[in-house]
GROMACS .gro file of C-alpha atoms in nm:
model
  173
    1MET     CA    1  -5.999  -8.096   1.701
    2PRO     CA    2  -5.754  -8.016   2.012
    3VAL     CA    3  -5.537  -7.721   1.972
    4ASP     CA    4  -5.186  -7.803   1.902
    5VAL     CA    5  -5.074  -7.499   2.217
    6GLU     CA    6  -4.711  -7.600   2.167
    7GLY     CA    7  -4.748  -7.447   1.832
    8TYR     CA    8  -4.925  -7.167   1.851
    9ARG     CA    9  -4.691  -7.014   2.244
   10ASP     CA   10  -4.392  -7.083   1.912
   11TYR     CA   11  -4.577  -6.867   1.659
   12VAL     CA   12  -4.653  -6.600   1.906
   13GLY     CA   13  -4.332  -6.605   2.050
   14ALA     CA   14  -4.182  -6.554   1.711
   15ARG     CA   15  -4.424  -6.307   1.584
   16LEU     CA   16  -4.512  -6.094   1.928
   17GLU     CA   17  -4.268  -5.787   1.848
   18PRO     CA   18  -4.353  -5.744   1.497
   19LEU     CA   19  -4.743  -5.776   1.550
   20ARG     CA   20  -4.686  -5.485   1.854
   21ARG     CA   21  -4.510  -5.257   1.632
   22THR     CA   22  -4.760  -5.339   1.347
   23ALA     CA   23  -5.055  -5.262   1.601
   24TYR     CA   24  -4.874  -4.937   1.732
   25LEU     CA   25  -4.847  -4.793   1.380
   26LEU     CA   26  -5.208  -4.858   1.363
   27CYS     CA   27  -5.332  -4.670   1.668
   28GLY     CA   28  -5.037  -4.441   1.796
   29ASP     CA   29  -5.006  -4.596   2.123
   30TRP     CA   30  -4.847  -4.851   2.291
   31HIS     CA   31  -5.123  -4.975   2.566
   32THR     CA   32  -5.387  -4.948   2.317
   33ALA     CA   33  -5.143  -5.130   2.095
   34ASP     CA   34  -5.112  -5.389   2.324
   35ASP     CA   35  -5.444  -5.450   2.393
   36LEU     CA   36  -5.554  -5.466   2.054
   37VAL     CA   37  -5.264  -5.755   1.986
   38SER     CA   38  -5.412  -5.959   2.299
   39THR     CA   39  -5.720  -5.954   2.151
   40ALA     CA   40  -5.612  -6.076   1.811
   41LEU     CA   41  -5.401  -6.327   1.974
   42VAL     CA   42  -5.693  -6.473   2.140
   43LYS     CA   43  -5.902  -6.479   1.811
   44LEU     CA   44  -5.640  -6.672   1.681
   45LEU     CA   45  -5.569  -6.915   1.941
   46ARG     CA   46  -5.993  -6.980   1.883
   47HIS     CA   47  -5.910  -7.048   1.517
   48TRP     CA   48  -5.585  -7.241   1.577
   49PRO     CA   49  -5.610  -7.569   1.391
   50ARG     CA   50  -5.746  -7.393   1.101
   51VAL     CA   51  -5.487  -7.109   1.093
   52SER     CA   52  -5.227  -7.334   1.136
   53VAL     CA   53  -5.214  -7.546   0.848
   54MET     CA   54  -5.273  -7.221   0.631
   55HIS     CA   55  -5.043  -7.118   0.370
   56ASP     CA   56  -4.957  -6.773   0.521
   57PRO     CA   57  -5.091  -6.732   0.853
   58ASP     CA   58  -4.917  -6.424   0.914
   59ALA     CA   59  -5.200  -6.295   0.672
   60TYR     CA   60  -5.466  -6.380   0.877
   61VAL     CA   61  -5.328  -6.287   1.195
   62ARG     CA   62  -5.278  -5.915   1.045
   63ARG     CA   63  -5.625  -5.913   0.882
   64THR     CA   64  -5.764  -6.057   1.257
   65LEU     CA   65  -5.527  -5.748   1.398
   66LEU     CA   66  -5.643  -5.502   1.123
   67ARG     CA   67  -6.060  -5.576   1.207
   68VAL     CA   68  -5.976  -5.532   1.578
   69TRP     CA   69  -5.826  -5.189   1.540
   70LEU     CA   70  -6.074  -5.085   1.327
   71ASP     CA   71  -6.318  -5.218   1.535
   72GLU     CA   72  -6.185  -5.032   1.851
   73ARG     CA   73  -6.188  -4.688   1.650
   74ARG     CA   74  -6.539  -4.731   1.620
   75ARG     CA   75  -6.595  -4.718   2.028
   76PRO     CA   76  -6.757  -4.389   2.109
   77TRP     CA   77  -6.535  -4.360   2.406
   78ARG     CA   78  -6.250  -4.396   2.156
   79ARG     CA   79  -6.322  -4.073   1.974
   80GLU     CA   80  -6.310  -3.859   2.268
   81ALA     CA   81  -5.991  -3.687   2.395
   82ALA     CA   82  -5.916  -3.505   2.706
   83TRP     CA   83  -5.633  -3.300   2.769
   84ALA     CA   84  -5.586  -3.038   3.065
   85GLU     CA   85  -5.331  -2.866   2.817
   86VAL     CA   86  -5.278  -2.822   2.492
   87PRO     CA   87  -4.933  -3.031   2.391
   88GLU     CA   88  -4.670  -2.857   2.249
   89ARG     CA   89  -4.508  -2.922   1.938
   90PRO     CA   90  -4.193  -3.186   2.049
   91ALA     CA   91  -3.892  -2.999   2.051
   92THR     CA   92  -3.583  -3.098   1.853
   93GLY     CA   93  -3.252  -3.120   1.989
   94GLY     CA   94  -3.128  -3.305   2.292
   95GLY     CA   95  -3.275  -3.622   2.183
   96THR     CA   96  -3.206  -3.954   1.979
   97GLU     CA   97  -3.132  -3.845   1.624
   98GLY     CA   98  -3.485  -3.898   1.422
   99THR     CA   99  -3.715  -3.913   1.705
  100ALA     CA  100  -3.860  -3.567   1.619
  101ASP     CA  101  -3.920  -3.672   1.257
  102ARG     CA  102  -4.059  -4.045   1.399
  103LEU     CA  103  -4.283  -3.845   1.647
  104THR     CA  104  -4.379  -3.603   1.354
  105ILE     CA  105  -4.490  -3.874   1.094
  106LEU     CA  106  -4.652  -4.052   1.399
  107ALA     CA  107  -4.854  -3.775   1.470
  108LEU     CA  108  -4.937  -3.718   1.077
  109LEU     CA  109  -5.043  -4.111   1.055
  110ALA     CA  110  -5.270  -4.055   1.367
  111GLU     CA  111  -5.455  -3.767   1.149
  112LEU     CA  112  -5.536  -3.984   0.876
  113PRO     CA  113  -5.892  -4.175   0.799
  114PRO     CA  114  -5.843  -4.550   0.897
  115ARG     CA  115  -5.839  -4.660   0.605
  116ARG     CA  116  -5.630  -4.509   0.461
  117ARG     CA  117  -5.358  -4.563   0.772
  118ALA     CA  118  -5.417  -4.909   0.721
  119VAL     CA  119  -5.263  -4.910   0.344
  120LEU     CA  120  -5.038  -4.721   0.447
  121VAL     CA  121  -4.879  -4.958   0.727
  122LEU     CA  122  -4.965  -5.237   0.567
  123ARG     CA  123  -4.818  -5.169   0.220
  124TYR     CA  124  -4.461  -4.977   0.357
  125PHE     CA  125  -4.456  -5.109   0.700
  126CYS     CA  126  -4.573  -5.507   0.661
  127ASP     CA  127  -4.402  -5.458   0.306
  128LEU     CA  128  -4.697  -5.607   0.159
  129SER     CA  129  -4.773  -5.577  -0.224
  130VAL     CA  130  -5.071  -5.369  -0.356
  131GLU     CA  131  -5.266  -5.741  -0.404
  132GLU     CA  132  -5.198  -5.810  -0.091
  133THR     CA  133  -5.294  -5.547   0.102
  134ALA     CA  134  -5.609  -5.534  -0.116
  135ARG     CA  135  -5.689  -5.911  -0.008
  136GLU     CA  136  -5.618  -5.778   0.351
  137LEU     CA  137  -5.827  -5.516   0.335
  138GLY     CA  138  -6.093  -5.693   0.118
  139CYS     CA  139  -6.110  -5.424  -0.152
  140THR     CA  140  -5.960  -5.396  -0.517
  141PRO     CA  141  -5.631  -5.322  -0.618
  142GLY     CA  142  -5.709  -4.991  -0.768
  143THR     CA  143  -5.840  -4.888  -0.443
  144VAL     CA  144  -5.534  -4.963  -0.270
  145LYS     CA  145  -5.331  -4.778  -0.490
  146SER     CA  146  -5.570  -4.478  -0.476
  147GLN     CA  147  -5.582  -4.500  -0.134
  148SER     CA  148  -5.192  -4.497  -0.057
  149ALA     CA  149  -5.171  -4.196  -0.354
  150ARG     CA  150  -5.408  -3.971  -0.134
  151ALA     CA  151  -5.238  -4.100   0.161
  152ILE     CA  152  -4.903  -3.968   0.090
  153GLU     CA  153  -4.993  -3.657  -0.097
  154THR     CA  154  -5.191  -3.549   0.210
  155LEU     CA  155  -4.843  -3.655   0.430
  156ARG     CA  156  -4.679  -3.457   0.186
  157GLY     CA  157  -4.884  -3.154   0.235
  158ARG     CA  158  -4.910  -3.179   0.604
  159LEU     CA  159  -4.517  -3.212   0.638
  160VAL     CA  160  -4.482  -2.866   0.378
  161ASP     CA  161  -4.720  -2.675   0.596
  162LEU     CA  162  -4.504  -2.748   0.936
  163PRO     CA  163  -4.326  -2.467   1.065
  164PRO     CA  164  -3.928  -2.551   1.028
  165PRO     CA  165  -3.778  -2.705   1.348
  166THR     CA  166  -3.638  -2.396   1.555
  167GLU     CA  167  -3.230  -2.449   1.587
  168GLU     CA  168  -3.043  -2.413   1.877
  169VAL     CA  169  -2.779  -2.117   1.865
  170ARG     CA  170  -2.457  -2.291   2.042
  171THR     CA  171  -2.221  -2.034   2.141
  172ASN     CA  172  -1.875  -2.169   2.251
  173GLY     CA  173  -1.774  -2.035   2.592
   0.00000   0.00000   0.00000
């Protein structure tokens, strides 16, 4: 069956940025996110004749992206991190409003196990229902509910444990 290249290009053009953001939320790194999206889109092209007639091709692409990310996390070199210096906590103030909060949430998301992180991204970023998330992850709705509850509980606990941000004292003069 010949591949509908124009249909594929139109689909990818319309969905590229949301896919990149989803991949970034999963992995926490824009370069890795781009690699994940590229791999997922190559897999999509291979199956485009079948996917293009599906009721919800976005679900197929999200599932592919999720599986590509999980496969990538299993690679041995992804488990290693080298640091010349231990990074300091990001400073608040002087930046865009909410940037520190977003960085904190992303850092906390990165600490979650992959399945819990995937549940949160699919449920609250991709705005999928419990049932849709369960289908994407190949598990039961009860598993999605328990994983999201545990992940949110973990995030809340870690947010409470964080030291309060230091505020700059400004003087006039």
